CSV table of C-alpha atoms in Angstrom, one decimal:
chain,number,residue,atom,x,y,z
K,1,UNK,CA,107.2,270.0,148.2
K,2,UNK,CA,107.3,273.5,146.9
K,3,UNK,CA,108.5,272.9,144.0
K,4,UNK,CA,105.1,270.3,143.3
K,5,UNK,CA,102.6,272.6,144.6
K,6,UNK,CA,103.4,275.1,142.1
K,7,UNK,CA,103.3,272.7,139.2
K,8,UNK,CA,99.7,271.7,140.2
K,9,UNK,CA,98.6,275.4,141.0
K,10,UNK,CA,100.7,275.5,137.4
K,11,UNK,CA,98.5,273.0,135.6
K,12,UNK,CA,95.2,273.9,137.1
K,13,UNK,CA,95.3,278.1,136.4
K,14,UNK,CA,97.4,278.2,133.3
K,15,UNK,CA,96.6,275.4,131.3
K,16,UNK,CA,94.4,276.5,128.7
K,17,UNK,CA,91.3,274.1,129.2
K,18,UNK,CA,90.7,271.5,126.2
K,19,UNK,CA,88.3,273.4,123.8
K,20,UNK,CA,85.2,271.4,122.8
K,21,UNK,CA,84.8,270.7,118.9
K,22,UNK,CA,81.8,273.1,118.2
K,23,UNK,CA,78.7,271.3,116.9
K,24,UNK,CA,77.2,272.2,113.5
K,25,UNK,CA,73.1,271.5,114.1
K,26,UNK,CA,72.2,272.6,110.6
K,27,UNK,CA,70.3,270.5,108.3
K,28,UNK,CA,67.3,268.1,108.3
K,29,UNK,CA,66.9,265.2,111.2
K,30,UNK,CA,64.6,262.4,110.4
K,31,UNK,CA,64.1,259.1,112.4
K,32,UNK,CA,60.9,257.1,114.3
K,33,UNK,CA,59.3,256.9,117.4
K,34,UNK,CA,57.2,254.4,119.0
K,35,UNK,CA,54.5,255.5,121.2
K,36,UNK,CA,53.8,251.9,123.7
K,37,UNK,CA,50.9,253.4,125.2
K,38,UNK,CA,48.7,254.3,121.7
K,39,UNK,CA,50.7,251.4,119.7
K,40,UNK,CA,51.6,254.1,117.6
K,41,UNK,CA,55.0,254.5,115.3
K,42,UNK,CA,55.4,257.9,114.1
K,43,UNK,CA,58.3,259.8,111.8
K,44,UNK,CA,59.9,262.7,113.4
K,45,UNK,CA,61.3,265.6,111.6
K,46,UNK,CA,63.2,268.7,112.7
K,47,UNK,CA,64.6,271.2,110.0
K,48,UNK,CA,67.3,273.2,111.7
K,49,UNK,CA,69.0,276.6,110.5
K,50,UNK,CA,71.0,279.5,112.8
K,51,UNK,CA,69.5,283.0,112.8
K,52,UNK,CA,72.5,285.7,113.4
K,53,UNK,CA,73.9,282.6,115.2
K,54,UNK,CA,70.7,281.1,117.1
K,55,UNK,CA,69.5,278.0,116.7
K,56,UNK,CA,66.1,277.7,115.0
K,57,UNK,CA,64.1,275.1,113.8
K,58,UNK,CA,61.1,273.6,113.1
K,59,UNK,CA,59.6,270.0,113.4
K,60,UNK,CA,56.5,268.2,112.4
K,61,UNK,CA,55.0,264.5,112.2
K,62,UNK,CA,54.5,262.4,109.4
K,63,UNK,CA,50.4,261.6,111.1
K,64,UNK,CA,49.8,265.6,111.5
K,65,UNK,CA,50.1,265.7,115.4
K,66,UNK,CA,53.2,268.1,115.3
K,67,UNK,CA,54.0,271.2,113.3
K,68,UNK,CA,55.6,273.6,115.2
K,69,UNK,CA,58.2,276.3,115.9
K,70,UNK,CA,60.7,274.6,118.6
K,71,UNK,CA,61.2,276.3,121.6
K,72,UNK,CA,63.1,277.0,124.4
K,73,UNK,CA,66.3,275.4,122.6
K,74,UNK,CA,69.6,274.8,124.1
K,75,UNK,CA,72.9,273.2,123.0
K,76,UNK,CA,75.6,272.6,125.6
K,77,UNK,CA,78.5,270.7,124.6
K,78,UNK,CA,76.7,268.1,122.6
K,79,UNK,CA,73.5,268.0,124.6
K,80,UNK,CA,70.7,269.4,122.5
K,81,UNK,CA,67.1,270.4,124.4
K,82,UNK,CA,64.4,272.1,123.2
K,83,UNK,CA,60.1,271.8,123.1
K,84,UNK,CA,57.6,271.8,120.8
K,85,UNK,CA,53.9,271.9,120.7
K,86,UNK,CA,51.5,269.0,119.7
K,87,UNK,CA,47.9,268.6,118.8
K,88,UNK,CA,46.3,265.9,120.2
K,89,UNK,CA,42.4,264.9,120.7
K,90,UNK,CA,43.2,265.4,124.5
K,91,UNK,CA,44.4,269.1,123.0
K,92,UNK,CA,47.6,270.8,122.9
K,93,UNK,CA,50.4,269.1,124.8
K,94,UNK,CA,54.1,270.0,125.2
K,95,UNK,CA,56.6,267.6,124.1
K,96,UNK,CA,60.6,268.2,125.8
K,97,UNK,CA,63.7,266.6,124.0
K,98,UNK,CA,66.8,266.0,125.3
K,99,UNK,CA,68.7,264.3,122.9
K,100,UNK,CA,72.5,263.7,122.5
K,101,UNK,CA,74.3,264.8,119.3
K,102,UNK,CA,77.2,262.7,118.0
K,103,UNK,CA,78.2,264.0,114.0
K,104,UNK,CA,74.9,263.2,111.8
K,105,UNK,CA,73.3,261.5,114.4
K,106,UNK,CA,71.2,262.7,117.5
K,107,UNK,CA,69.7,260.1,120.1
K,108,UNK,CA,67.6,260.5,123.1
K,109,UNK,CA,64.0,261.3,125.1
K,110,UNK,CA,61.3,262.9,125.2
K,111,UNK,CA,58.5,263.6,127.2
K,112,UNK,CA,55.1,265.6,128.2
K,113,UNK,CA,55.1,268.4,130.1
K,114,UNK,CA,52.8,268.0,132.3
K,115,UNK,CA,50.9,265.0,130.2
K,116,UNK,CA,51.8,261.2,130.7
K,117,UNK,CA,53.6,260.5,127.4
K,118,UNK,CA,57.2,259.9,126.2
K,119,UNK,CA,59.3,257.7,123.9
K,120,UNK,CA,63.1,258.1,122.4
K,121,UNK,CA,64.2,259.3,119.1
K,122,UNK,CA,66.7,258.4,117.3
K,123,UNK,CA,67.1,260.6,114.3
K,124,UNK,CA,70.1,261.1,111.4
K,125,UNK,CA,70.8,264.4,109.3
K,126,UNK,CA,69.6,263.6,105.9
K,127,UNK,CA,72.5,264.5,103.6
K,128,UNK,CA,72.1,267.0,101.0
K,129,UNK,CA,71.0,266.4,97.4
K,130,UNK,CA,72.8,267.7,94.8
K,131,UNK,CA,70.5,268.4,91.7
K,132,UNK,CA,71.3,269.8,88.4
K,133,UNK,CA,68.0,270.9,86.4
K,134,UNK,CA,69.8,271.5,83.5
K,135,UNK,CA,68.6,270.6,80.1
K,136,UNK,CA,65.9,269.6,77.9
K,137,UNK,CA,63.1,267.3,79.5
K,138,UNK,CA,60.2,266.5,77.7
K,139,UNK,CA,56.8,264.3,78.6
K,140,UNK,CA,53.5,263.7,78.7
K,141,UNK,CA,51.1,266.6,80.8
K,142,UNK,CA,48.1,264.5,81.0
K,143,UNK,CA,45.3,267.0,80.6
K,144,UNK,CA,41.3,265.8,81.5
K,145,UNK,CA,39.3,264.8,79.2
K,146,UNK,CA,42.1,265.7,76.2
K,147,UNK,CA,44.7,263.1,76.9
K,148,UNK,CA,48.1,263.6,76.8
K,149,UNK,CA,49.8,266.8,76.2
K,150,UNK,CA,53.8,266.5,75.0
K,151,UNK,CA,55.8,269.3,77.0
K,152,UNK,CA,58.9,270.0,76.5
K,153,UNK,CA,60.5,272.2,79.4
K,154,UNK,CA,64.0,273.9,79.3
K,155,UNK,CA,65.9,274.8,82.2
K,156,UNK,CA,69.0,276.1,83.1
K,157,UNK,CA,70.5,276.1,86.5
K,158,UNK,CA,73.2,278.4,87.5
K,159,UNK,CA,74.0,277.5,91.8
K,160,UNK,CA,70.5,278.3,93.1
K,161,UNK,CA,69.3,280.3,90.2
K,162,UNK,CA,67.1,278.3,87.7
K,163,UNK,CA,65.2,279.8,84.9
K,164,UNK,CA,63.0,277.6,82.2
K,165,UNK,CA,60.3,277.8,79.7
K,166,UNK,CA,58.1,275.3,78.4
K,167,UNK,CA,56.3,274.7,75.7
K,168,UNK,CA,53.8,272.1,74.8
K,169,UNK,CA,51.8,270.7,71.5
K,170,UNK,CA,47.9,271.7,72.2
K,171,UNK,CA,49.2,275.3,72.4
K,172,UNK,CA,48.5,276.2,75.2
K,173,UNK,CA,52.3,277.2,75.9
K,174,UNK,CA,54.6,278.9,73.8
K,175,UNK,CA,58.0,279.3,75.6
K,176,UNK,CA,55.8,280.2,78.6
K,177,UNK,CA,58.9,281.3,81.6
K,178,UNK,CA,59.1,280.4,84.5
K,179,UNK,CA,57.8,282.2,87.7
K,180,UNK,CA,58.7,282.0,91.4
K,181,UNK,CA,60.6,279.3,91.4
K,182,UNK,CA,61.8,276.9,94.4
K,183,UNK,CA,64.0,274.2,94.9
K,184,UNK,CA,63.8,272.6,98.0
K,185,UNK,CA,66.1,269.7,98.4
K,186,UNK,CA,63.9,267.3,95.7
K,187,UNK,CA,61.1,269.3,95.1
K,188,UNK,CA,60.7,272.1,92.1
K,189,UNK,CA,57.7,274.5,92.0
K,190,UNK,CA,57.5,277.6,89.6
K,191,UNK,CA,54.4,278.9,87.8
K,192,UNK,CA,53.8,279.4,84.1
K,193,UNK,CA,51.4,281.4,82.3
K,194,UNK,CA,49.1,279.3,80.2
K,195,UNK,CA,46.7,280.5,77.2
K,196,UNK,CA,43.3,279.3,77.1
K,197,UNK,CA,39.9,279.2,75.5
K,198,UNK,CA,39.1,281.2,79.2
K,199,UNK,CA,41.8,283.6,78.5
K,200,UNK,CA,45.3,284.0,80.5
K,201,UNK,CA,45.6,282.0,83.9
K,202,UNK,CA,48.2,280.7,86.3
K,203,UNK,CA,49.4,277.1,86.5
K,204,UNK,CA,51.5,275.9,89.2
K,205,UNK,CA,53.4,272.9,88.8
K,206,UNK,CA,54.6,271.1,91.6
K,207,UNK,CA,57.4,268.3,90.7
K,208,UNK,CA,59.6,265.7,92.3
K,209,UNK,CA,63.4,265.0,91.1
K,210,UNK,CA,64.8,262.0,90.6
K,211,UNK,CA,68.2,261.7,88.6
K,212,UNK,CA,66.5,262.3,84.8
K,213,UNK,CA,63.2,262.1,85.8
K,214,UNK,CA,60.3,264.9,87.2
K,215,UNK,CA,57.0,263.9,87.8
K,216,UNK,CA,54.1,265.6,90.0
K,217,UNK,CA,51.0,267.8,89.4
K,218,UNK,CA,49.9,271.1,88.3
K,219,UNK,CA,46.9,273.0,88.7
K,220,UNK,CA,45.4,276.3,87.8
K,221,UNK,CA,45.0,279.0,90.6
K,222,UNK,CA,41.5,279.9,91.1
K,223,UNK,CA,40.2,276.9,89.0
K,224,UNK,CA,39.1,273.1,89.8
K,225,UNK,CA,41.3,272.3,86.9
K,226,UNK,CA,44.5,270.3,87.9
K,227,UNK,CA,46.6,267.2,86.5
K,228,UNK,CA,49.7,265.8,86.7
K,229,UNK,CA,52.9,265.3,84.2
K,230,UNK,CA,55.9,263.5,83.6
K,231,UNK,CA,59.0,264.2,81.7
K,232,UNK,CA,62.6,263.2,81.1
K,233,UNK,CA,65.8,264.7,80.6
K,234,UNK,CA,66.8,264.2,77.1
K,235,UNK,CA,70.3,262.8,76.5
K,236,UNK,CA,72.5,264.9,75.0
K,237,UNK,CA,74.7,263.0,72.0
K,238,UNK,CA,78.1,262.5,72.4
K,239,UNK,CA,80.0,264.1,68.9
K,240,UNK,CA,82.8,262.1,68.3
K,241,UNK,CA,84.1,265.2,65.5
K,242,UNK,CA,87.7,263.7,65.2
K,243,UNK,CA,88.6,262.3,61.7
K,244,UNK,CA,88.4,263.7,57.8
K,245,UNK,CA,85.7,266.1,56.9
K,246,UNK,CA,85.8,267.8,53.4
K,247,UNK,CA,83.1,270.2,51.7
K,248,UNK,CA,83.3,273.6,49.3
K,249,UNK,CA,83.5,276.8,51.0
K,250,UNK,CA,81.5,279.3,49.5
K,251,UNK,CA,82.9,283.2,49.8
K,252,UNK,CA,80.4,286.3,49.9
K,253,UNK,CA,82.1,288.2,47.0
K,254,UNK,CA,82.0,286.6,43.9
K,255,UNK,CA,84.8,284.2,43.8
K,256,UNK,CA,85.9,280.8,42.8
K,257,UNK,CA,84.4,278.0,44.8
K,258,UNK,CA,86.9,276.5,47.3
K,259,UNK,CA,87.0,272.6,48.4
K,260,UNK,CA,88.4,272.6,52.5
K,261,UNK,CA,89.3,269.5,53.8
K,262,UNK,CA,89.4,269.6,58.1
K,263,UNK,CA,91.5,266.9,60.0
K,264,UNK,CA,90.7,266.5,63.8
K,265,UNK,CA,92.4,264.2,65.8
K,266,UNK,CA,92.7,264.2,70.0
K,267,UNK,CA,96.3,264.1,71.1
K,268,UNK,CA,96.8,263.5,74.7
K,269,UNK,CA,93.2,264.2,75.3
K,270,UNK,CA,93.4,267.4,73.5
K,271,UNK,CA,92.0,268.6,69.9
K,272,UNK,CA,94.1,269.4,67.7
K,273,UNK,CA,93.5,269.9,63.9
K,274,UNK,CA,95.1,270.9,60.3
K,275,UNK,CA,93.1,272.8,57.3
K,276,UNK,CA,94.1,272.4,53.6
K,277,UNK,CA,92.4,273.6,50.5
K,278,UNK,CA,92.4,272.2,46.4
K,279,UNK,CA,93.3,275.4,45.6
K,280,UNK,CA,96.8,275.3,47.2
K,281,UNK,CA,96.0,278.6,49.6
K,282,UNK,CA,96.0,276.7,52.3
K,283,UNK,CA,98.7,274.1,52.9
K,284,UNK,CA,98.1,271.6,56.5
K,285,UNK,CA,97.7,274.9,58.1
K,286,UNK,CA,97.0,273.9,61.9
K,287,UNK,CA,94.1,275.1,64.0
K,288,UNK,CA,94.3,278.1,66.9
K,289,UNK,CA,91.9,278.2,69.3
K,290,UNK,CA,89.7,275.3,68.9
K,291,UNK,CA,86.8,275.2,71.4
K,292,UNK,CA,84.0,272.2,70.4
K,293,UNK,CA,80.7,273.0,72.9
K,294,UNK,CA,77.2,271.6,72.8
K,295,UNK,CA,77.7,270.7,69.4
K,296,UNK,CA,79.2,274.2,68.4
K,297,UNK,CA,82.9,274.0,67.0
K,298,UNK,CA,85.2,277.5,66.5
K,299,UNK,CA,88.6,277.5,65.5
K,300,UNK,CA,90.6,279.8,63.5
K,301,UNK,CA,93.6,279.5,61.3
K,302,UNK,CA,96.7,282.1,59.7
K,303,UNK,CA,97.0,281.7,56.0
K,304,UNK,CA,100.3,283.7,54.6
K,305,UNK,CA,101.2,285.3,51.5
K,306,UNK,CA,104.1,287.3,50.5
K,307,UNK,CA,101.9,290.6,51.5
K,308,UNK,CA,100.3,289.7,54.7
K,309,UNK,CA,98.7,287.4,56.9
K,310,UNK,CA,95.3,286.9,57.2
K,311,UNK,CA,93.7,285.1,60.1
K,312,UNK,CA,90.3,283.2,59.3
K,313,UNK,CA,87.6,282.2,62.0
K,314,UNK,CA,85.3,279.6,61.7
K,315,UNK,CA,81.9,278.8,63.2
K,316,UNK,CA,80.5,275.5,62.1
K,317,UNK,CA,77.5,273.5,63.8
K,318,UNK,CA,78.0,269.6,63.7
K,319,UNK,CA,75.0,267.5,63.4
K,320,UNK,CA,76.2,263.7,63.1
K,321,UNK,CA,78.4,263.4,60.0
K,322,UNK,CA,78.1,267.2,58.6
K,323,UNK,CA,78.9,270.0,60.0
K,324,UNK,CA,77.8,273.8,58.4
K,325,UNK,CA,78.5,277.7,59.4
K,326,UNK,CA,80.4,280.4,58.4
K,327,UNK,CA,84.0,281.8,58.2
K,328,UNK,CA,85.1,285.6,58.3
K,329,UNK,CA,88.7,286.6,57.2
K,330,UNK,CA,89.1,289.4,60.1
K,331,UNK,CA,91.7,291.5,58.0
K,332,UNK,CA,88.9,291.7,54.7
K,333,UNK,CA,86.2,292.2,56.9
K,334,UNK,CA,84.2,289.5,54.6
K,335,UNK,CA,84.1,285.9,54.5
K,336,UNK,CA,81.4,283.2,53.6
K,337,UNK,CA,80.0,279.3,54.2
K,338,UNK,CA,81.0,276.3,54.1
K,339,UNK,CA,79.3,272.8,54.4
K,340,UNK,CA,81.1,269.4,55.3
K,341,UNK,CA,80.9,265.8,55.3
K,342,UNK,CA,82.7,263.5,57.7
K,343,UNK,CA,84.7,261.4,55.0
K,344,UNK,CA,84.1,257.5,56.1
C-alpha cells in the first residue's frame, strides 16, 4: 500500500505537467457577423501584432461602426478575450469577445456591455501575400480633360525595401523617384514629384496589386486634381543564346580586323562555350566564367603563345539574334569590340 501511495504522490508532484503549444495570434482575422435584431450582416476585422510581447490589435467594420484600439485583451490557453468600442446612433457601446482560437481559425461571441446586442464570429487569419514589385510596368495615367498619359514605372524590390521612378510621355515626369513608400499586404502608396505648368507639386498614388497588374488613383496634395492609372508588368524575353554566333572583332590599336566565331551550348543545364578566330590565334579555346543575366553575357577565355598567356574578357549585350560589347586583354591593358550574329 506504501509502495502505491508513493507512486501517486510520485506522479502528481514530479511529473512535469504537459506544456500547452503556445498560440501565435499575429496576423489579420477576417470573417461575418449577423446582427438578428437590426437584420444586419457585417465583416469583422482584427489586425493583431505583439508589442515587447503584448498582444495588440486593432479592429474595425466593413459599415464604419467599429474602428478601435482593442482592449482589455487576454489569451489563456487558447481562449482569446478582449473589447472594443463601437459607434452607434444609440452612441458608443462596448462590444466583449470571447472567442476560441484553434490554428488560423478563431470562433465565438460577443456581446454588449451593458447594451442588449450580441452575435458570434467566426473569423480565419488571412495568409500573407507574397509580392514582388520588381520590373518594368507601363500604362495608361488617365489625366482630365488630356486623355491618357503612357507611364512607364520601374521598381525594384529588395525584402521590404522598394525604390522606383517613373516616367511618363506628356512630361510631366522625368525619372521622377519615389517617396515614402508603403506596402501593405496588396496595397503600394509612394509619392512622386511632378512638373507642371503650376510649378513643382506632390502626387500621391495609391495602387492595388494583383499578379502583373497595379491599378488605383493618384492625386495632387493641396489640389482638386486627382485620376486614376493602370499599368502592367512588362514580360521580360527569354534569350535562348545557345548555338553559332560569328562577327569581326575590332581592336583599339590599329590592327588587322579579326572574324570570332562563339559556340554556346547548355550541358546538363549548364553553359558552356568554345571561342575560335580566322586568324588561327584562337583555336576552340573554351569559355571561364560565363555568367548570362538580364540579357548581359561575360565570359572570358586564355589564349597562349610561346611568351605568355593572356586572358581576355568579354562584355557583350544580346538583343535577339546579335549580340555587341567589348573585350579587354587584362595583361595589354587594351582591347576593343566586337559585333555578332546568331548564324541560323
Amino acid at each position: 500500500m506504501r509502495g502505491v501511495l508513493s507512486i501517486f504522490l510520485f506522479l502528481i508532484f514530479c511529473v512535469p505537467a504537459i506544456s500547452q503549444e503556445k498560440i501565435d495570434l499575429t496576423g489579420t482575422w477576417k470573417g461575418s457577423t449577423y446582427i438578428e435584431e437590426a437584420d444586419l450582416e457585417l465583416v469583422f476585422t482584427l489586425v493583431i501584432k505583439y508589442d515587447n510581447g503584448k498582444i495588440t490589435g486593432h479592429f474595425t467594420d466593413d459599415m464604419g461602426y467599429i474602428d478601435s484600439p482593442i482592449s482589455d485583451q487576454k489569451l489563456e490557453n487558447n481562449i482569446f478575450t478582449f473589447k472594443v468600442v463601437a459607434q452607434i446612433p444609440d452612441g458608443e457601446i462596448t462590444l466583449s469577445f470571447r472567442m476560441t482560437v484553434t490554428g488560423d481559425e478563431m470562433k465565438g461571441e460577443w456581446e454588449g456591455v451593458d447594451y442588449p446586442a450580441f452575435g458570434t464570429w467566426n473569423a480565419k487569419r488571412e495568409k500573407p501575400v507574397k509580392i514582388n514589385l520588381t520590373g518594368t510596368w507601363i500604362g495608361p495615367t488617365n489625366i482630365p480633360d488630356q486623355g491618357d498619359d503612357i507611364t512607364t514605372w520601374k521598381i525594384v524590390q529588395k525584402g521590404n525595401k522598394i525604390t522606383g521612378t517613373v516616367t511618363d510621355e506628356f512630361g510631366y515626369l522625368n525619372n521622377a523617384v519615389f517617396k515614402n513608400v508603403k506596402l501593405d499586404k496588396d496595397k503600394l502608396t509612394f509619392e512622386v514629384t511632378a512638373s507642371t505648368p503650376d510649378g513643382d507639386e506632390t502626387v500621391r498614388v495609391i495602387g492595388t496589386v494583383k499578379g502583373d497588374v497595379i491599378e488605383g488613383t493618384w492625386e495632387i496634395l493641396d489640389s482638386v486634381d486627382a485620376g486614376t492609372w493602370k499599368a502592367e508588368r512588362k514580360k521580360e524575353e527569354k534569350l535562348d543564346i545557345k548555338g553559332t554566333w560569328k562577327g569581326p572583332a575590332i581592336p583599339e590599336t590599329p590592327s588587322k580586323e579579326n572574324v570570332l566565331t562563339l559556340v554556346l551550348e547548355d550541358k546538363e543545364g549548364k553553359l558552356t562555350g568554345r571561342v575560335s578566330d580566322e586568324l588561327g590565334y584562337i583555336d576552340n579555346v573554351p569559355l571561364k566564367n560565363i555568367v548570362f543575366d538580364k540579357g548581359v553575357l561575360t565570359f572570358e577565355i586564355e589564349v597562349s603563345n610561346p611568351e605568355t598567356v593572356y586572358t581576355i574578357k568579354f562584355k557583350m549585350n544580346v538583343k535577339g539574334d546579335s549580340m555587341e560589347g567589348d573585350f579587354y586583354v587584362v595583361e595589354k591593358g587594351s582591347g576593343g569590340t566586337w559585333k555578332a550574329k546568331k548564324v541560323k
